[in-house]
Coordinates of C-alpha atoms in Angstrom, one line a residue:
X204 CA 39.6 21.6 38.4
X205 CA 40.0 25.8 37.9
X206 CA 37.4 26.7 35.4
X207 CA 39.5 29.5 34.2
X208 CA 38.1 31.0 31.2
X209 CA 39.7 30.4 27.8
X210 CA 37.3 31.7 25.3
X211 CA 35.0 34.8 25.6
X212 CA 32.5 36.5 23.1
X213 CA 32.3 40.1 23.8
X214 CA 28.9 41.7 22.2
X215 CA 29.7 39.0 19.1
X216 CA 27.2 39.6 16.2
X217 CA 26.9 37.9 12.8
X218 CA 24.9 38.8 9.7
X219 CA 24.8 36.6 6.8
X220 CA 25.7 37.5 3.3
X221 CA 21.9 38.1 2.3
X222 CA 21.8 40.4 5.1
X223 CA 20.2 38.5 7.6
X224 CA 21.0 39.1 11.2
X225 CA 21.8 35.5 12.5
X226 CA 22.9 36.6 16.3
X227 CA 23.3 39.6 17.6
X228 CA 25.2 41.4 20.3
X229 CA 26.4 37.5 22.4
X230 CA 28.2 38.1 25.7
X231 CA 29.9 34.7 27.2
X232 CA 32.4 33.2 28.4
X233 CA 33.6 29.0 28.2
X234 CA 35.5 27.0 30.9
X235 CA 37.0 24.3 31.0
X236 CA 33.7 22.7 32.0
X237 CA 32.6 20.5 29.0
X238 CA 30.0 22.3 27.4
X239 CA 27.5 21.2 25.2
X240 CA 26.1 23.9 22.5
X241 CA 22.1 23.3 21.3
X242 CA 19.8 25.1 19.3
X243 CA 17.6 24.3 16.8
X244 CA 18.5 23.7 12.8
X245 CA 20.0 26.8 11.2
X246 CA 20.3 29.0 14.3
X247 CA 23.9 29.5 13.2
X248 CA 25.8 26.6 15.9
X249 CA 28.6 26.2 13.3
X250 CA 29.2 29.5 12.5
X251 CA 28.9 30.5 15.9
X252 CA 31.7 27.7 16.5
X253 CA 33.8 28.6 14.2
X254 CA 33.8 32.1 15.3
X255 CA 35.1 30.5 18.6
X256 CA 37.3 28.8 16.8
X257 CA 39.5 31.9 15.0
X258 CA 38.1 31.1 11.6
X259 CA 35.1 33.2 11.3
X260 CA 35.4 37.3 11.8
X261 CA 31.9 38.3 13.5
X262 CA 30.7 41.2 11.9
X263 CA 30.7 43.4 14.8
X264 CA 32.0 42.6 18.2
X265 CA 35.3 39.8 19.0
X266 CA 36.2 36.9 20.5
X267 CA 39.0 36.5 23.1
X268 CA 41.1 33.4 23.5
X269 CA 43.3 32.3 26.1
X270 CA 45.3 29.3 24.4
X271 CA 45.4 27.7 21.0
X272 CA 42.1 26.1 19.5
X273 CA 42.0 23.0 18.2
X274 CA 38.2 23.1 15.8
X275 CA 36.9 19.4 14.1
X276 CA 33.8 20.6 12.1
X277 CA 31.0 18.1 10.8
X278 CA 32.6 16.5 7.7
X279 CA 36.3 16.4 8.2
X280 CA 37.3 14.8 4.7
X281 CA 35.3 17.8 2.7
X282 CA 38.9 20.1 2.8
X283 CA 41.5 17.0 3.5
X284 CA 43.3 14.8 1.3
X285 CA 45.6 12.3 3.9
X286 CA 45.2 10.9 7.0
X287 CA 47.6 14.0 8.6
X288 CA 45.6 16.6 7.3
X289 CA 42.3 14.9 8.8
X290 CA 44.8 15.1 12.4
X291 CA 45.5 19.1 11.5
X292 CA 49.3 17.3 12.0
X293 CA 49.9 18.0 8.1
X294 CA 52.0 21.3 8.4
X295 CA 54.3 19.5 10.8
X296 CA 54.8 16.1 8.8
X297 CA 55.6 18.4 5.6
X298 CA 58.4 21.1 8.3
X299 CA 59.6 17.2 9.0
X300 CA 60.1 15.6 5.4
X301 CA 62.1 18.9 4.2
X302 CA 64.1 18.9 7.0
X303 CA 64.6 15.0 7.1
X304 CA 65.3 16.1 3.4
X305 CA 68.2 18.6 4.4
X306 CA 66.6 22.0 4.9
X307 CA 67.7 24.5 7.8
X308 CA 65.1 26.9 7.3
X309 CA 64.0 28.7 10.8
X310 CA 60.5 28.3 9.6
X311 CA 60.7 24.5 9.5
X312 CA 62.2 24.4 13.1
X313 CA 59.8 26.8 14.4
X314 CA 56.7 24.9 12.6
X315 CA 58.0 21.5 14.3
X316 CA 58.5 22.9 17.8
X317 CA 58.8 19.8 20.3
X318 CA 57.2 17.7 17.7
X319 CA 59.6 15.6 16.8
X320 CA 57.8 12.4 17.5
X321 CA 53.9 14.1 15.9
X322 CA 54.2 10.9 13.4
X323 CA 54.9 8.0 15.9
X324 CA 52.2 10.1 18.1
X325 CA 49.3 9.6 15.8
X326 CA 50.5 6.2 14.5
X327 CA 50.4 5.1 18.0
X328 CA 46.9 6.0 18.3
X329 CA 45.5 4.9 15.2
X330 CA 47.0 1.0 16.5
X331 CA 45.0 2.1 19.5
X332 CA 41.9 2.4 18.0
X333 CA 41.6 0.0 15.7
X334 CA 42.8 1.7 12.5
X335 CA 46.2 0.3 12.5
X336 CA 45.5 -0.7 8.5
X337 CA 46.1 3.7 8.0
X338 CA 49.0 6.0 8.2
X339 CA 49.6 9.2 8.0
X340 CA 49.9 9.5 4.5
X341 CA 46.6 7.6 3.3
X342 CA 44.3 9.5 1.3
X343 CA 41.3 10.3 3.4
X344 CA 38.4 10.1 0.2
X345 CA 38.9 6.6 0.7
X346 CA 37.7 6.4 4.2
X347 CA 34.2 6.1 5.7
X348 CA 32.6 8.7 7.0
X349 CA 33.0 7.4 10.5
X350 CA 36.8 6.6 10.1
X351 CA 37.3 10.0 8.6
X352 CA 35.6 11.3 12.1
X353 CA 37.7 9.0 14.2
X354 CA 40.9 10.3 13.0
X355 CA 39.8 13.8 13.4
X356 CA 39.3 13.1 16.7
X357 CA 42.7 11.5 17.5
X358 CA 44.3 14.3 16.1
X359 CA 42.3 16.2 18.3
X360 CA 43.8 14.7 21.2
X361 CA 47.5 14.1 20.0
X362 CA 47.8 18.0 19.5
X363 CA 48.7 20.6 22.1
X364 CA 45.2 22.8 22.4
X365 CA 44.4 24.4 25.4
X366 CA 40.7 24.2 24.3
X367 CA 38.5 21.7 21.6
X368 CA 35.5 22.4 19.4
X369 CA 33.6 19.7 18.1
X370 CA 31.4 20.0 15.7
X371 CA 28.7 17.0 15.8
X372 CA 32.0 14.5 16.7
X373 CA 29.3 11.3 17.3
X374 CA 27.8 11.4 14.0
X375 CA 29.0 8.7 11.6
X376 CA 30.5 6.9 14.6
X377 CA 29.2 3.4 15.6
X378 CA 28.2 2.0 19.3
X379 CA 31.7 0.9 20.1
X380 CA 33.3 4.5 18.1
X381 CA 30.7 6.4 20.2
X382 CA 31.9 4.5 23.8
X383 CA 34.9 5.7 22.7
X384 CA 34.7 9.4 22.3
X385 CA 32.4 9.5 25.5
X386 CA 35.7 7.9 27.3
X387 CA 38.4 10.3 25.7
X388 CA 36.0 13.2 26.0
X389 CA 36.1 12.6 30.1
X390 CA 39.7 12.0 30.0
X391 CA 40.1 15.6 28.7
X392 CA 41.2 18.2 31.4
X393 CA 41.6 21.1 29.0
X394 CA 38.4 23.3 27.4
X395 CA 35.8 21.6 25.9
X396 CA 33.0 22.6 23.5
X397 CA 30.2 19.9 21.9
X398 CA 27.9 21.1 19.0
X399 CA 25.3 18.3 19.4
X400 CA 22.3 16.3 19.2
X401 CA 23.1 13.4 20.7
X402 CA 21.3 13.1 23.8
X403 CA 23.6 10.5 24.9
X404 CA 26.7 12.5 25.0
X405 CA 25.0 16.0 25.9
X406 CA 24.1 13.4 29.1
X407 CA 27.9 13.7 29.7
X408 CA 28.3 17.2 29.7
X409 CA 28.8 19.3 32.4
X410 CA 26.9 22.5 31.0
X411 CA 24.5 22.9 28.3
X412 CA 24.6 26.5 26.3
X413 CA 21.4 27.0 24.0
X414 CA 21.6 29.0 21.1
X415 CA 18.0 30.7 20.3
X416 CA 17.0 34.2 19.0
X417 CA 17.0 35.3 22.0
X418 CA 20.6 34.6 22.5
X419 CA 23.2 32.3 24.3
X420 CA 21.3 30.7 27.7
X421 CA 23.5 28.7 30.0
X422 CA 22.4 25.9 32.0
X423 CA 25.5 24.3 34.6
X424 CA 23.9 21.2 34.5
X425 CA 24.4 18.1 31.9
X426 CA 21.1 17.5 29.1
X427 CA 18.9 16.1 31.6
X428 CA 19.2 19.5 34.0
X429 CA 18.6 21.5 30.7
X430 CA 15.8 20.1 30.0
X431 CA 14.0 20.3 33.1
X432 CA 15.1 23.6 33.4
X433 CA 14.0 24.6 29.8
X434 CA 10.6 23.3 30.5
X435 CA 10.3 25.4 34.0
X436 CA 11.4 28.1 32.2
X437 CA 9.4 28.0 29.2
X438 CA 6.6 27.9 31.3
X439 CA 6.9 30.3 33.5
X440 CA 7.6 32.8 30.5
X441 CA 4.4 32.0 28.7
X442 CA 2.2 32.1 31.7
X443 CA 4.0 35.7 32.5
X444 CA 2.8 36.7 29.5
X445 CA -0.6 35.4 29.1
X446 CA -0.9 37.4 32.8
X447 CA 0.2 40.2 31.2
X448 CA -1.9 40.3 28.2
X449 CA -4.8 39.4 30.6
X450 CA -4.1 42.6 32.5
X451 CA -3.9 44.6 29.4
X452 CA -7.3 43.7 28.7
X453 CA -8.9 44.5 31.9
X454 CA -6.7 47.9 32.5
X455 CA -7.9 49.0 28.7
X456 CA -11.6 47.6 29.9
X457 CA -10.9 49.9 32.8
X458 CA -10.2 52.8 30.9
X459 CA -12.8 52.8 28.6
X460 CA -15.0 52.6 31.6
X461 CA -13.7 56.0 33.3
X462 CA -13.9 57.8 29.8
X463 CA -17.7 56.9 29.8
X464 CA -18.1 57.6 33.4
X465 CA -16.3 61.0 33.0
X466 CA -18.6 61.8 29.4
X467 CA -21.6 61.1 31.4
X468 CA -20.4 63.7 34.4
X469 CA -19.5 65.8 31.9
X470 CA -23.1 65.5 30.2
X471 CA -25.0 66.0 33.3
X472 CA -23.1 69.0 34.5
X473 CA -23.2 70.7 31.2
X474 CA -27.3 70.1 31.2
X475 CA -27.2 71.4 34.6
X476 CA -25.6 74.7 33.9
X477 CA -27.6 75.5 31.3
X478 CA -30.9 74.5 33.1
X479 CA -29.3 77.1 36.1
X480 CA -29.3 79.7 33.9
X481 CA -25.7 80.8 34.9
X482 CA -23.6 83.5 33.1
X483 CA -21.5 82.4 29.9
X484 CA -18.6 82.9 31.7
X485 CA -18.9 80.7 34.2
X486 CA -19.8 78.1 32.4
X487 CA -17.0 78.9 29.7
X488 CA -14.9 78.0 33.1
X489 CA -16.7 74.8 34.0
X490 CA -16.1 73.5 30.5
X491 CA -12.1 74.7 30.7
X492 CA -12.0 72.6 34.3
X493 CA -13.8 69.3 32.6
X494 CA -11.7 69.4 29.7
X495 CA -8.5 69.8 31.7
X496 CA -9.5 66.9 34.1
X497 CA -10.4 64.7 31.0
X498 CA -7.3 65.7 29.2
X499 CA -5.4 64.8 32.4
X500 CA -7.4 61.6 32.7
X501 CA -6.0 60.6 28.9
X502 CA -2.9 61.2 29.0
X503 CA -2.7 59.4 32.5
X504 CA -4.6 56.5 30.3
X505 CA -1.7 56.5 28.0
X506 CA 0.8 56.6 30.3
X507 CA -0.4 53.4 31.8
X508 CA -1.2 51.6 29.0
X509 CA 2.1 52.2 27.2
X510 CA 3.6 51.3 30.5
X511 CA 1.9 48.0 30.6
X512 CA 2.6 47.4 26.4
X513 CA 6.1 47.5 27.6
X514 CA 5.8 44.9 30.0
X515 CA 3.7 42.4 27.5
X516 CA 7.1 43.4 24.8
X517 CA 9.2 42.8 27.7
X518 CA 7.8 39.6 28.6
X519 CA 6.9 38.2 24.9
X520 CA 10.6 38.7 24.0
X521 CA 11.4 36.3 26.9
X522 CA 9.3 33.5 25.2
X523 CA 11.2 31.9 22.2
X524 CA 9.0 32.2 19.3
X525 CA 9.7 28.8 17.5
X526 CA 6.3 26.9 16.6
X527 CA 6.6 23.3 16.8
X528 CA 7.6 21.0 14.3
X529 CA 5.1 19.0 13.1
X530 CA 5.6 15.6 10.5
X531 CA 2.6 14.1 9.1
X532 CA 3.0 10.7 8.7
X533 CA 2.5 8.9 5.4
X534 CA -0.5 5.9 5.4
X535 CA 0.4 2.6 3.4
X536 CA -2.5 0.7 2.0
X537 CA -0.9 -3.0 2.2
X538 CA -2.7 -5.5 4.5
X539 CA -0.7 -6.5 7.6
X540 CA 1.5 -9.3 7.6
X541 CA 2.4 -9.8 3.7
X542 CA 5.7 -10.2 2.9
X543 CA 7.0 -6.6 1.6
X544 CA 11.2 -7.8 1.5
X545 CA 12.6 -11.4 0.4
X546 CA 16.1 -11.7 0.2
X547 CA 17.7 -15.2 -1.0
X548 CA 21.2 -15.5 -0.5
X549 CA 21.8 -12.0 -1.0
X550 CA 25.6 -11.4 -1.9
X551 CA 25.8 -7.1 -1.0
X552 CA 28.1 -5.6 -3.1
X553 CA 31.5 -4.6 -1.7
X554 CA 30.8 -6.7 1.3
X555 CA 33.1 -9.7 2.8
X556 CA 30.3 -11.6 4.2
X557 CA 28.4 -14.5 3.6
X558 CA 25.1 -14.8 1.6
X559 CA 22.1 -13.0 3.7
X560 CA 18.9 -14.4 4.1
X561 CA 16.2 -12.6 5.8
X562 CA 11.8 -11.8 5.6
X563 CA 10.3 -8.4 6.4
X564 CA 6.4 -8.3 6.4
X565 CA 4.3 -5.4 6.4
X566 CA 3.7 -3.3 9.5
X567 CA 7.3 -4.3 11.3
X568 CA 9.6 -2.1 12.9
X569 CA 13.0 -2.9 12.3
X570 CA 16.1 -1.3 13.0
X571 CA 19.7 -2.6 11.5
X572 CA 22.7 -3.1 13.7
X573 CA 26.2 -3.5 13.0
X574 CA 29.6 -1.7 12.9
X575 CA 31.0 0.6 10.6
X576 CA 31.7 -1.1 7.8
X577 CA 29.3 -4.1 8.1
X578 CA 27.3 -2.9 5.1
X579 CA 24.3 -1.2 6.2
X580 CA 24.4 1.6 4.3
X581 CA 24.8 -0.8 1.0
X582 CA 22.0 -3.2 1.9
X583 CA 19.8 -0.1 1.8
X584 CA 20.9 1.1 -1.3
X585 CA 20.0 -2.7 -2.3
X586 CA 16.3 -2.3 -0.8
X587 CA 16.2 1.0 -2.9
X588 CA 17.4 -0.1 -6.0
X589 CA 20.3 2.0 -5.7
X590 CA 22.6 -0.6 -5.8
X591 CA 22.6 -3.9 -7.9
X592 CA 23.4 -7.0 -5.6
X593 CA 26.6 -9.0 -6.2
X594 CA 24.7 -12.3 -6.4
X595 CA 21.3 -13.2 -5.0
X596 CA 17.7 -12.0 -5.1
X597 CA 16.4 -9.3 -3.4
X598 CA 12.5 -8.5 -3.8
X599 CA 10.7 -5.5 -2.5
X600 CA 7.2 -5.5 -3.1
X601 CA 5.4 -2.0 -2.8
X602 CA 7.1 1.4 -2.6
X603 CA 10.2 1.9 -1.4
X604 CA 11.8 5.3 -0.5
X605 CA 15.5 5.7 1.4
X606 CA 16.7 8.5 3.5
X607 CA 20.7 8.2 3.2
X608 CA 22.6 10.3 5.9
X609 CA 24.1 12.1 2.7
X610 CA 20.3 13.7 1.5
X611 CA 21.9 12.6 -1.7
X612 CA 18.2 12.7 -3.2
X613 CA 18.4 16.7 -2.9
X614 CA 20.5 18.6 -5.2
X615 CA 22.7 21.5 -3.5
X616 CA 21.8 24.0 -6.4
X617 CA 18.0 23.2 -6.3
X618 CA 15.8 25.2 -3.7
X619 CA 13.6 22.8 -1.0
X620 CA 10.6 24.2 -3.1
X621 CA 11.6 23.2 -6.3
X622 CA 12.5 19.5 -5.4
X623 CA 9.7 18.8 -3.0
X624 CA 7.8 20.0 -6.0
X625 CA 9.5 17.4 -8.2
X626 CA 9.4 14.8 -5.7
X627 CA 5.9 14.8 -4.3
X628 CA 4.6 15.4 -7.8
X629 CA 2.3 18.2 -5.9
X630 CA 2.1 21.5 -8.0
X631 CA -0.3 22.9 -4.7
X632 CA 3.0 25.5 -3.9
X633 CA 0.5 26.4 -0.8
X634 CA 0.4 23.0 0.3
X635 CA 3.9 22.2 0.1
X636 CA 5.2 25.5 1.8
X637 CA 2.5 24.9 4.8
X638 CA 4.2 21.1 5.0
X639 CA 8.1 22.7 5.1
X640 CA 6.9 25.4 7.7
X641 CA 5.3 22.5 10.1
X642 CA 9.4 21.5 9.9
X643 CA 10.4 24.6 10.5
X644 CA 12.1 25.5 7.0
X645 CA 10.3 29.0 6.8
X646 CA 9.9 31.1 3.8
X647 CA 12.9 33.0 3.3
X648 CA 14.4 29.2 3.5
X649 CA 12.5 27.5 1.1
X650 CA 13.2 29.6 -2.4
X651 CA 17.7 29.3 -1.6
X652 CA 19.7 26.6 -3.1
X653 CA 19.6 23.7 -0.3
X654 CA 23.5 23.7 -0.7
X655 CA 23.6 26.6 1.7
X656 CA 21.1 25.5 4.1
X657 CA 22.4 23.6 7.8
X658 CA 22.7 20.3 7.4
X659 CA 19.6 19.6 9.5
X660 CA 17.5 21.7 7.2
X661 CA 18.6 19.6 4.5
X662 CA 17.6 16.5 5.9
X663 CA 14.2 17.8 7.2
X664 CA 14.0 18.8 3.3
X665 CA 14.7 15.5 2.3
X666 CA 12.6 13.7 4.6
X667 CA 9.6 16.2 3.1
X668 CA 10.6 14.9 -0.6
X669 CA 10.0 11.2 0.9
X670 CA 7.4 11.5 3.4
X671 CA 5.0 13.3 1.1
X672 CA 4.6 11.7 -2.3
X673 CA 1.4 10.7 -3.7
X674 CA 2.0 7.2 -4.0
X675 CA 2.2 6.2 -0.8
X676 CA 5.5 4.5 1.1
X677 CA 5.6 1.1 1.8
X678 CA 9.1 0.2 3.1
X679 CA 10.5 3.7 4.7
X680 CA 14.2 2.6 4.7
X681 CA 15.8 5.4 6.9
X682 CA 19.9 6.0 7.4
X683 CA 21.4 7.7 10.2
X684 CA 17.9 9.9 10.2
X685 CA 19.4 11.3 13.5
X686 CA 22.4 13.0 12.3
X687 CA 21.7 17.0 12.0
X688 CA 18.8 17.0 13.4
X689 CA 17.8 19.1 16.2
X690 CA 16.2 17.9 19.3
X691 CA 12.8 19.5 18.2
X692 CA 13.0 18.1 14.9
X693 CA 14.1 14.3 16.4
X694 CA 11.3 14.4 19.0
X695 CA 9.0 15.0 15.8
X696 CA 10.8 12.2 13.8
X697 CA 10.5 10.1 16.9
X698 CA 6.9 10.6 17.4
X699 CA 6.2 10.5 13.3
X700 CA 7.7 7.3 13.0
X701 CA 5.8 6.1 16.0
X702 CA 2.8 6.3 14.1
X703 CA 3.8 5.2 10.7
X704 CA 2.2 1.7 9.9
X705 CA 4.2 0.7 6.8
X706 CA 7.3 -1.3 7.2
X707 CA 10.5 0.3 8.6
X708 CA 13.5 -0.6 8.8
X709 CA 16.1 1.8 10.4
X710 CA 19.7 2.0 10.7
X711 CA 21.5 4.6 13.7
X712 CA 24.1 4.3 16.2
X713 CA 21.9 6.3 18.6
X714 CA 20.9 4.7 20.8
X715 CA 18.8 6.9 22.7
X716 CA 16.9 7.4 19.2
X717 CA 16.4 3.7 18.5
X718 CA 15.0 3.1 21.7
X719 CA 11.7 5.9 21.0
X720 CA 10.7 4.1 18.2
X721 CA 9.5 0.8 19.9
X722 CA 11.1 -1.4 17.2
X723 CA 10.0 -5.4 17.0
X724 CA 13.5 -6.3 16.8
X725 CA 17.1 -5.5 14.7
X726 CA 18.2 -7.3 12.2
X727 CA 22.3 -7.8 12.7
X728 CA 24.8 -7.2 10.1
X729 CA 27.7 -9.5 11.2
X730 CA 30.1 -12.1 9.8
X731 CA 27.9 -14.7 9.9
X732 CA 26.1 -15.8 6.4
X733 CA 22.3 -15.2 8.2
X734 CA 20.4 -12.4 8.8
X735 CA 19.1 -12.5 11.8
X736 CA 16.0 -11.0 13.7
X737 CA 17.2 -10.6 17.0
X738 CA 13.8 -9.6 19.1

């Protein structure tokens, strides 16, 4: 394959509305290499994308494209109604009906192009993969989240783009949705870009581009190669600069000990002059000749040491100044091995499946299988008390908190401060902002309405508001935690929930995250009327 390039940023810089420079001055170019873009949570990977894309302006700098873009951004029903939007086919299913309706108008013709057949086209695929029960005309609020993806996807790949953007495609998709992507993604011979998490299918990728403040880094390699490189790197760049600053201190250690050797020269020869008894002006000339060699001597001093202050600058600008993300977690007090969930013939709401039966005792690690659609999200709205059951008991005993893939529990016109606040009960504000910065929501962050924070900001906002109450969890019940996150933030998530000792029970279709949390076993969501442990 050519990898000609189709997109290129030329000195691309964007400030926010507040004022805040988010990336500045960005010089690269994308192949047709698939390309996965990283960086950590609010970086600006979305704007950055859509940039790419043609529907951002930077504010200084442009973008060059050689083809037609086709962009799928994280939540593809927020601006769609039908099925044909959710494809981007909408525009030439409406040129079609008018003309299939009698209208000649150029525009219609133009709009349509050598799409006569756009309809059968998406149909067709849709049959393919398993949504045959849609058309093009079905509204797209009624879809799950990971059926609203799905079709955003097809559209993708029905459309004629010289070059894709995707936007987190894997989230909201199940095991079999996510098998699929990964196989259409490597059938793709055109330009490919992946804003992701998933380690999974940043694996399939054939370069990784970070996004940090120090700028765009590319890595031709897939997420494996990046992250042996990034740890080399990383490295190598702090031990540059701990030399450096190590150097700094002897050269200034150095120089202080010239100056005093220099004052004491100076001291003897002046006491010696005097002693000989030598004419004024002489020794008016000695003192001219010291202070000129100790006024050469200082300004040589400064010379070197703002020579060597550039290097330490030099090199502490190459070292990414992101402290780690740290998640305390939570301590139940319930003795090991008492029942914390009974459910008896549990009928879930809007489910088609038999009666669920099932025990969860205190200290197991759980995580909750099953397609899209099988009801997982709705049996932990159950747990929560959410969500009434259809028929059936369902008793929780001890505290019970959920994370929903939504953070439904944090209003978009309420700042993190204020609801963690609210949730945690905790008036100590210099508690609670120490706890968001260990998750890297920093000050400026904290005070905004979460509605215009990232999406993984959000959720490490949410995940604050549950993790840190007073009364402690007993039954973290945790859905799609994954989703948004980035890779910093999961490894913390990973190693929190590692360590938490009450009862979890998790539901994600990564499997790469799943498998860091040594689980005792999944419970499966399926057609059968059990629930079983499958260990």
């Amino acid at each position: 394959m050519t990898n000609t390039s189709i997109l290129t940023l030329d000195s691309v810089t964007l400030a926010l509305p507040d004022g805040r420079l988010l990336f500045s001055d960005l010089v690269e170019t994308f192949d047709q290499r698939r390309t996965g873009l990283v960086g950590r949570n609010g970086v600006g990977k979305s704007l950055l994308a859509q940039i790419l894309a043609g529907r951002l302006q930077p504010s200084e700098g442009r973008c060059l494209r050689g083809g037609r873009v086709h962009y799928v951004g994280q939540h593809p029903t927020a601006a769609n109604t039908t099925v044909a939007d959710l494809a981007q086919v909408r525009e030439v299913v409406d040129a079609l009906l008018r003309i299939e309706a009698g209208s000649s108008q150029a525009a219609d013709f133009d709009t349509v192009g050598e799409r006569w057949d756009v309809r059968e086209r998406l149909q067709a695929q849709l049959d393919q993969h398993g949504l045959a029960q849609l058309s093009w005309e079905h509204r797209a609020a009624v879809l799950s989240g990971g059926q609203a993806m799905r079709v955003a996807l097809l559209g993708a790949f029905i459309g004629d783009a010289d070059y894709l953007i995707l936007d987190e495609p894997s989230n909201h998709l199940d095991a079999a949705s996510r098998e699929t992507l990964m196989t259409l993604l490597e059938g793709w011979n055109k330009g490919l870009l992946v804003i992701s998490h998933d380690r999974a299918l940043l694996e399939r990728m054939e370069r990784i581009v970070e996004l940090s403040p120090l700028g765009l880094s590319s890595y031709g390699g897939n997420y494996s190669f990046y992250a042996e490189r990034k740890v080399e790197q990383t490295g190598q760049a702090e031990r540059t600069l701990e030399r450096l600053k190590l150097e700094r201190q002897r050269q200034a250690r150095e120089l202080q000990q010239q100056r005093e050797r220099l004052e004491r020269q100076q001291s003897r020869a002046s006491k010696a002059a005097r002693s000989a008894n030598q004419a004024k002006i002489l020794l008016d000339r000695k003192q001219e000749r010291s202070e000129s060699t100790a006024g050469k001597q200082q300004r040589d001093h400064q010379v070197a040491r703002q020579a060597l202050n550039a290097q330490v600058r030099d090199a502490a600008q190459q070292v990414e100044t992101c402290s780690p993300i740290v998640i305390h977690a939570p301590a139940p007090q319930q003795p090991i091995g008492s029942q914390v969930v009974v459910l008896t013939d549990l009928q879930l709401p809007f489910a088609r499946q038999g009666p669920l039966n099932a025990r969860l005792y205190s200290g197991e690690r759980v995580g909750l299988s099953g397609a899209n659609g099988s009801g997982k999200s709705t049996l932990l709205k159950v747990l929560a008390s959410q969500l009434a059951p259809a028929a059936g008991q369902c008793e929780v005993r001890g505290e019970a908190a959920l994370l929903d893939q939504h953070c439904s529990l944090l209003p978009a016109e309420q700042s993190v401060l204020d609801y963690l606040r609210s949730a945690t009960g905790n008036p100590d504000e210099s508690l609670l902002r120490t706890r968001l910065a260990q998750l890297g929501l920093g000050a400026e962050r904290v005070t905004l309405p979460s509605g215009v924070l990232s999406g993984g900001e959000r959720l490490k906002a949410t995940l604050a508001g549950v993790l840190y109450r007073d009364t402690p969890v007993q039954l973290l019940l945790l859905d799609e935690p994954s989703n948004h996150l980035d890779l910093p933030s999961l490894a913390a998530l990973e190693a929190m929930l590692r360590q938490y000792r009450g009862t979890l029970l998790v539901a994600s279709h990564d499997r790469v995250f799943m498998q860091q949390l040594a689980l005792d076993g999944y419970l499966q969501l399926g057609e059968g009327s059990e629930l079983h442990i499958r260990r």
